[in-house]
Each structure stands twice: as C-alpha cells, then as structure tokens.
C-alpha cells in the first residue's frame, strides 16, 4: 500500500513540477514580450531625440551662417557709410 501511495505522490510531484516549469516558461515568455515592447519604445524615443538634436544642430548652423552673412553685410554697409 505504501508503494502505491509513494507512486501517486511521485506522479503528483512530477505533474506539479512540469506545471511549475510551464508556468515559469510562460512568465519568462511574457517578460520577453514586455521587454521587446519596452525596447521598441526606447528605440523610438532615441530616434525622436536624435532627430530633434539634428534639427537643433541644423537650425544652429543656419543661424550661425545667417549671422556670418549679416555680419559681412553690416561690415560692407559700415565701410560704405565711412567712405
């Protein structure tokens, strides 16, 4: 009788272990999916920040070019006024 009980307990434990392993596997898969979505969001945010930085850099360079151009125009006008 005890051998039968032991076998039943063994089968139950194996079943619980397998079920536990499946649960852990499902949890890990869910975590991977969540991490994938988080990585996608992080990459998207990095792209937005990078584009914004590029836009600011271009705007700054344009502003510097305009200031340089206007500065040379001012210098020419001042020379004309002085002469």
mmCIF file of N, CA and C in Angstrom:
data_model
loop_
_atom_site.group_PDB
_atom_site.id
_atom_site.type_symbol
_atom_site.label_atom_id
_atom_site.label_comp_id
_atom_site.label_asym_id
_atom_site.label_seq_id
_atom_site.Cartn_x
_atom_site.Cartn_y
_atom_site.Cartn_z
ATOM 1 N N UNK A 1 0.814 -1.200 0.000
ATOM 2 C CA UNK A 1 0.000 0.000 0.000
ATOM 3 C C UNK A 1 0.851 1.255 0.000
ATOM 4 N N UNK A 2 1.880 1.263 0.797
ATOM 5 C CA UNK A 2 2.723 2.455 0.861
ATOM 6 C C UNK A 2 3.432 2.700 -0.468
ATOM 7 N N UNK A 3 3.716 1.629 -1.206
ATOM 8 C CA UNK A 3 4.368 1.769 -2.506
ATOM 9 C C UNK A 3 3.436 2.488 -3.487
ATOM 10 N N UNK A 4 2.142 2.176 -3.423
ATOM 11 C CA UNK A 4 1.159 2.827 -4.294
ATOM 12 C C UNK A 4 1.038 4.306 -3.934
ATOM 13 N N UNK A 5 0.977 4.598 -2.643
ATOM 14 C CA UNK A 5 0.891 5.993 -2.185
ATOM 15 C C UNK A 5 2.129 6.758 -2.642
ATOM 16 N N UNK A 6 3.291 6.146 -2.481
ATOM 17 C CA UNK A 6 4.543 6.779 -2.890
ATOM 18 C C UNK A 6 4.523 7.091 -4.387
ATOM 19 N N UNK A 7 4.022 6.145 -5.181
ATOM 20 C CA UNK A 7 3.959 6.335 -6.634
ATOM 21 C C UNK A 7 2.998 7.473 -6.981
ATOM 22 N N UNK A 8 1.856 7.531 -6.286
ATOM 23 C CA UNK A 8 0.893 8.618 -6.523
ATOM 24 C C UNK A 8 1.520 9.964 -6.171
ATOM 25 N N UNK A 9 2.200 10.014 -5.040
ATOM 26 C CA UNK A 9 2.880 11.256 -4.628
ATOM 27 C C UNK A 9 3.925 11.637 -5.664
ATOM 28 N N UNK A 10 4.677 10.661 -6.139
ATOM 29 C CA UNK A 10 5.711 10.909 -7.144
ATOM 30 C C UNK A 10 5.091 11.484 -8.423
ATOM 31 N N UNK A 11 3.990 10.898 -8.858
ATOM 32 C CA UNK A 11 3.311 11.381 -10.073
ATOM 33 C C UNK A 11 2.790 12.806 -9.859
ATOM 34 N N UNK A 12 2.205 13.042 -8.678
ATOM 35 C CA UNK A 12 1.708 14.386 -8.375
ATOM 36 C C UNK A 12 2.838 15.413 -8.373
ATOM 37 N N UNK A 13 3.952 15.067 -7.752
ATOM 38 C CA UNK A 13 5.101 15.986 -7.690
ATOM 39 C C UNK A 13 5.628 16.259 -9.092
ATOM 40 N N UNK A 14 5.752 15.206 -9.906
ATOM 41 C CA UNK A 14 6.215 15.401 -11.283
ATOM 42 C C UNK A 14 5.257 16.310 -12.046
ATOM 43 N N UNK A 15 3.956 16.073 -11.856
ATOM 44 C CA UNK A 15 2.953 16.919 -12.519
ATOM 45 C C UNK A 15 3.064 18.364 -12.081
ATOM 46 N N UNK A 16 3.233 18.565 -10.771
ATOM 47 C CA UNK A 16 3.378 19.930 -10.264
ATOM 48 C C UNK A 16 4.652 20.578 -10.784
ATOM 49 N N UNK A 17 5.736 19.799 -10.833
ATOM 50 C CA UNK A 17 6.989 20.341 -11.352
ATOM 51 C C UNK A 17 6.843 20.739 -12.811
ATOM 52 N N UNK A 18 6.218 19.845 -13.606
ATOM 53 C CA UNK A 18 6.014 20.162 -15.017
ATOM 54 C C UNK A 18 5.119 21.383 -15.175
ATOM 55 N N UNK A 19 4.055 21.430 -14.370
ATOM 56 C CA UNK A 19 3.161 22.580 -14.434
ATOM 57 C C UNK A 19 3.896 23.840 -13.992
ATOM 58 N N UNK A 20 4.712 23.696 -12.952
ATOM 59 C CA UNK A 20 5.516 24.831 -12.482
ATOM 60 C C UNK A 20 6.487 25.296 -13.546
ATOM 61 N N UNK A 21 7.108 24.338 -14.225
ATOM 62 C CA UNK A 21 8.049 24.683 -15.292
ATOM 63 C C UNK A 21 7.315 25.400 -16.417
ATOM 64 N N UNK A 22 6.122 24.905 -16.751
ATOM 65 C CA UNK A 22 5.340 25.550 -17.803
ATOM 66 C C UNK A 22 4.945 26.967 -17.397
ATOM 67 N N UNK A 23 4.579 27.140 -16.123
ATOM 68 C CA UNK A 23 4.212 28.475 -15.641
ATOM 69 C C UNK A 23 5.409 29.417 -15.712
ATOM 70 N N UNK A 24 6.563 28.922 -15.275
ATOM 71 C CA UNK A 24 7.779 29.737 -15.332
ATOM 72 C C UNK A 24 8.102 30.079 -16.780
ATOM 73 N N UNK A 25 7.957 29.096 -17.660
ATOM 74 C CA UNK A 25 8.220 29.324 -19.085
ATOM 75 C C UNK A 25 7.282 30.393 -19.636
ATOM 76 N N UNK A 26 5.992 30.307 -19.298
ATOM 77 C CA UNK A 26 5.028 31.312 -19.751
ATOM 78 C C UNK A 26 5.363 32.690 -19.193
ATOM 79 N N UNK A 27 5.733 32.736 -17.912
ATOM 80 C CA UNK A 27 6.109 34.018 -17.307
ATOM 81 C C UNK A 27 7.322 34.618 -18.002
ATOM 82 N N UNK A 28 8.320 33.774 -18.279
ATOM 83 C CA UNK A 28 9.521 34.263 -18.967
ATOM 84 C C UNK A 28 9.194 34.759 -20.369
ATOM 85 N N UNK A 29 8.322 34.037 -21.061
ATOM 86 C CA UNK A 29 7.933 34.469 -22.405
ATOM 87 C C UNK A 29 7.201 35.809 -22.345
ATOM 88 N N UNK A 30 6.323 35.961 -21.352
ATOM 89 C CA UNK A 30 5.624 37.241 -21.181
ATOM 90 C C UNK A 30 6.608 38.363 -20.881
ATOM 91 N N UNK A 31 7.592 38.062 -20.036
ATOM 92 C CA UNK A 31 8.602 39.075 -19.714
ATOM 93 C C UNK A 31 9.387 39.466 -20.955
ATOM 94 N N UNK A 32 9.706 38.486 -21.798
ATOM 95 C CA UNK A 32 10.425 38.793 -23.035
ATOM 96 C C UNK A 32 9.598 39.684 -23.952
ATOM 97 N N UNK A 33 8.304 39.393 -24.043
ATOM 98 C CA UNK A 33 7.423 40.225 -24.880
ATOM 99 C C UNK A 33 7.381 41.651 -24.335
ATOM 100 N N UNK A 34 7.255 41.773 -23.015
ATOM 101 C CA UNK A 34 7.237 43.104 -22.394
ATOM 102 C C UNK A 34 8.548 43.826 -22.661
ATOM 103 N N UNK A 35 9.666 43.123 -22.507
ATOM 104 C CA UNK A 35 10.969 43.743 -22.763
ATOM 105 C C UNK A 35 11.106 44.171 -24.216
ATOM 106 N N UNK A 36 10.586 43.360 -25.138
ATOM 107 C CA UNK A 36 10.629 43.731 -26.559
ATOM 108 C C UNK A 36 9.883 45.035 -26.792
ATOM 109 N N UNK A 37 8.690 45.139 -26.201
ATOM 110 C CA UNK A 37 7.905 46.366 -26.370
ATOM 111 C C UNK A 37 8.631 47.552 -25.749
ATOM 112 N N UNK A 38 9.249 47.332 -24.579
ATOM 113 C CA UNK A 38 9.995 48.417 -23.942
ATOM 114 C C UNK A 38 11.169 48.838 -24.812
ATOM 115 N N UNK A 39 11.868 47.863 -25.402
ATOM 116 C CA UNK A 39 12.995 48.189 -26.278
ATOM 117 C C UNK A 39 12.516 48.974 -27.493
ATOM 118 N N UNK A 40 11.358 48.578 -28.047
ATOM 119 C CA UNK A 40 10.814 49.306 -29.197
ATOM 120 C C UNK A 40 10.521 50.751 -28.820
ATOM 121 N N UNK A 41 9.946 50.961 -27.632
ATOM 122 C CA UNK A 41 9.658 52.321 -27.186
ATOM 123 C C UNK A 41 10.937 53.108 -26.959
ATOM 124 N N UNK A 42 11.926 52.455 -26.350
ATOM 125 C CA UNK A 42 13.199 53.139 -26.094
ATOM 126 C C UNK A 42 13.856 53.540 -27.405
ATOM 127 N N UNK A 43 13.856 52.631 -28.382
ATOM 128 C CA UNK A 43 14.456 52.934 -29.689
ATOM 129 C C UNK A 43 13.694 54.076 -30.353
ATOM 130 N N UNK A 44 12.365 54.041 -30.270
ATOM 131 C CA UNK A 44 11.555 55.106 -30.857
ATOM 132 C C UNK A 44 11.873 56.452 -30.204
ATOM 133 N N UNK A 45 11.968 56.462 -28.873
ATOM 134 C CA UNK A 45 12.301 57.703 -28.167
ATOM 135 C C UNK A 45 13.695 58.192 -28.532
ATOM 136 N N UNK A 46 14.652 57.269 -28.657
ATOM 137 C CA UNK A 46 16.003 57.665 -29.059
ATOM 138 C C UNK A 46 16.003 58.277 -30.451
ATOM 139 N N UNK A 47 15.221 57.711 -31.362
ATOM 140 C CA UNK A 47 15.134 58.268 -32.715
ATOM 141 C C UNK A 47 14.538 59.672 -32.690
ATOM 142 N N UNK A 48 13.506 59.866 -31.870
ATOM 143 C CA UNK A 48 12.890 61.194 -31.767
ATOM 144 C C UNK A 48 13.894 62.199 -31.219
ATOM 145 N N UNK A 49 14.607 61.805 -30.160
ATOM 146 C CA UNK A 49 15.595 62.704 -29.560
ATOM 147 C C UNK A 49 16.703 63.007 -30.562
ATOM 148 N N UNK A 50 17.152 61.991 -31.294
ATOM 149 C CA UNK A 50 18.214 62.187 -32.279
ATOM 150 C C UNK A 50 17.761 63.136 -33.388
ATOM 151 N N UNK A 51 16.538 62.956 -33.883
ATOM 152 C CA UNK A 51 16.024 63.843 -34.933
ATOM 153 C C UNK A 51 15.903 65.267 -34.417
ATOM 154 N N UNK A 52 15.436 65.402 -33.183
ATOM 155 C CA UNK A 52 15.307 66.739 -32.592
ATOM 156 C C UNK A 52 16.680 67.380 -32.462
ATOM 157 N N UNK A 53 17.657 66.592 -32.030
ATOM 158 C CA UNK A 53 19.026 67.112 -31.916
ATOM 159 C C UNK A 53 19.575 67.524 -33.270
ATOM 160 N N UNK A 54 19.289 66.712 -34.298
ATOM 161 C CA UNK A 54 19.752 67.056 -35.644
ATOM 162 C C UNK A 54 19.092 68.347 -36.114
ATOM 163 N N UNK A 55 17.793 68.488 -35.837
ATOM 164 C CA UNK A 55 17.079 69.709 -36.220
ATOM 165 C C UNK A 55 17.645 70.926 -35.528
ATOM 166 N N UNK A 56 17.943 70.782 -34.234
ATOM 167 C CA UNK A 56 18.513 71.901 -33.487
ATOM 168 C C UNK A 56 19.899 72.236 -34.011
ATOM 169 N N UNK A 57 20.664 71.205 -34.357
ATOM 170 C CA UNK A 57 22.008 71.432 -34.885
ATOM 171 C C UNK A 57 21.932 72.166 -36.221
ATOM 172 N N UNK A 58 21.015 71.726 -37.080
ATOM 173 C CA UNK A 58 20.848 72.386 -38.378
ATOM 174 C C UNK A 58 20.390 73.826 -38.199
ATOM 175 N N UNK A 59 19.459 74.028 -37.262
ATOM 176 C CA UNK A 59 18.964 75.381 -37.020
ATOM 177 C C UNK A 59 20.090 76.268 -36.498
ATOM 178 N N UNK A 60 20.912 75.717 -35.605
ATOM 179 C CA UNK A 60 22.026 76.482 -35.042
ATOM 180 C C UNK A 60 23.034 76.825 -36.133
ATOM 181 N N UNK A 61 23.338 75.843 -37.001
ATOM 182 C CA UNK A 61 24.276 76.099 -38.097
ATOM 183 C C UNK A 61 23.706 77.141 -39.046
ATOM 184 N N UNK A 62 22.408 77.059 -39.342
ATOM 185 C CA UNK A 62 21.771 78.048 -40.218
ATOM 186 C C UNK A 62 21.834 79.424 -39.581
ATOM 187 N N UNK A 63 21.568 79.465 -38.279
ATOM 188 C CA UNK A 63 21.616 80.742 -37.561
ATOM 189 C C UNK A 63 23.027 81.322 -37.613
ATOM 190 N N UNK A 64 24.031 80.476 -37.412
ATOM 191 C CA UNK A 64 25.414 80.959 -37.465
ATOM 192 C C UNK A 64 25.759 81.441 -38.865
ATOM 193 N N UNK A 65 25.307 80.713 -39.893
ATOM 194 C CA UNK A 65 25.554 81.137 -41.273
ATOM 195 C C UNK A 65 24.890 82.480 -41.551
ATOM 196 N N UNK A 66 23.647 82.633 -41.075
ATOM 197 C CA UNK A 66 22.941 83.899 -41.280
ATOM 198 C C UNK A 66 23.662 85.034 -40.562
ATOM 199 N N UNK A 67 24.097 84.775 -39.328
ATOM 200 C CA UNK A 67 24.813 85.811 -38.580
ATOM 201 C C UNK A 67 26.111 86.178 -39.278
ATOM 202 N N UNK A 68 26.803 85.182 -39.802
ATOM 203 C CA UNK A 68 28.051 85.454 -40.519
ATOM 204 C C UNK A 68 27.761 86.264 -41.779
ATOM 205 N N UNK A 69 26.704 85.901 -42.491
ATOM 206 C CA UNK A 69 26.352 86.609 -43.726
ATOM 207 C C UNK A 69 25.914 88.041 -43.416
ATOM 208 N N UNK A 70 25.045 88.168 -42.378
ATOM 209 C CA UNK A 70 24.589 89.506 -41.992
ATOM 210 C C UNK A 70 25.744 90.338 -41.452
ATOM 211 N N UNK A 71 26.649 89.679 -40.737
ATOM 212 C CA UNK A 71 27.820 90.391 -40.217
ATOM 213 C C UNK A 71 28.654 90.963 -41.344
ATOM 214 N N UNK A 72 28.860 90.188 -42.393
ATOM 215 C CA UNK A 72 29.645 90.685 -43.526
ATOM 216 C C UNK A 72 28.894 91.805 -44.239
ATOM 217 N N UNK A 73 27.557 91.694 -44.314
ATOM 218 C CA UNK A 73 26.760 92.766 -44.929
ATOM 219 C C UNK A 73 26.872 94.043 -44.105
ATOM 220 N N UNK A 74 26.809 93.895 -42.783
ATOM 221 C CA UNK A 74 26.934 95.065 -41.909
ATOM 222 C C UNK A 74 28.293 95.718 -42.103
ATOM 223 N N UNK A 75 29.329 94.883 -42.189
ATOM 224 C CA UNK A 75 30.678 95.428 -42.365
ATOM 225 C C UNK A 75 30.766 96.183 -43.690
ATOM 226 N N UNK A 76 30.193 95.640 -44.748
ATOM 227 C CA UNK A 76 30.216 96.311 -46.053
ATOM 228 C C UNK A 76 29.456 97.630 -45.976
ATOM 229 N N UNK A 77 28.291 97.624 -45.329
ATOM 230 C CA UNK A 77 27.496 98.845 -45.191
ATOM 231 C C UNK A 77 28.235 99.887 -44.376
ATOM 232 N N UNK A 78 28.906 99.440 -43.318
ATOM 233 C CA UNK A 78 29.660 100.388 -42.495
ATOM 234 C C UNK A 78 30.795 101.000 -43.304
ATOM 235 N N UNK A 79 31.455 100.199 -44.134
ATOM 236 C CA UNK A 79 32.540 100.719 -44.969
ATOM 237 C C UNK A 79 31.999 101.755 -45.947
ATOM 238 N N UNK A 80 30.808 101.476 -46.504
ATOM 239 C CA UNK A 80 30.205 102.422 -47.441
ATOM 240 C C UNK A 80 29.868 103.729 -46.737
ATOM 241 N N UNK A 81 29.351 103.628 -45.516
ATOM 242 C CA UNK A 81 28.989 104.827 -44.755
ATOM 243 C C UNK A 81 30.240 105.618 -44.403
ATOM 244 N N UNK A 82 31.301 104.914 -44.007
ATOM 245 C CA UNK A 82 32.545 105.574 -43.617
ATOM 246 C C UNK A 82 33.170 106.268 -44.822
ATOM 247 N N UNK A 83 33.143 105.652 -45.973
ATOM 248 C CA UNK A 83 33.758 106.239 -47.165
ATOM 249 C C UNK A 83 32.927 107.379 -47.604
#
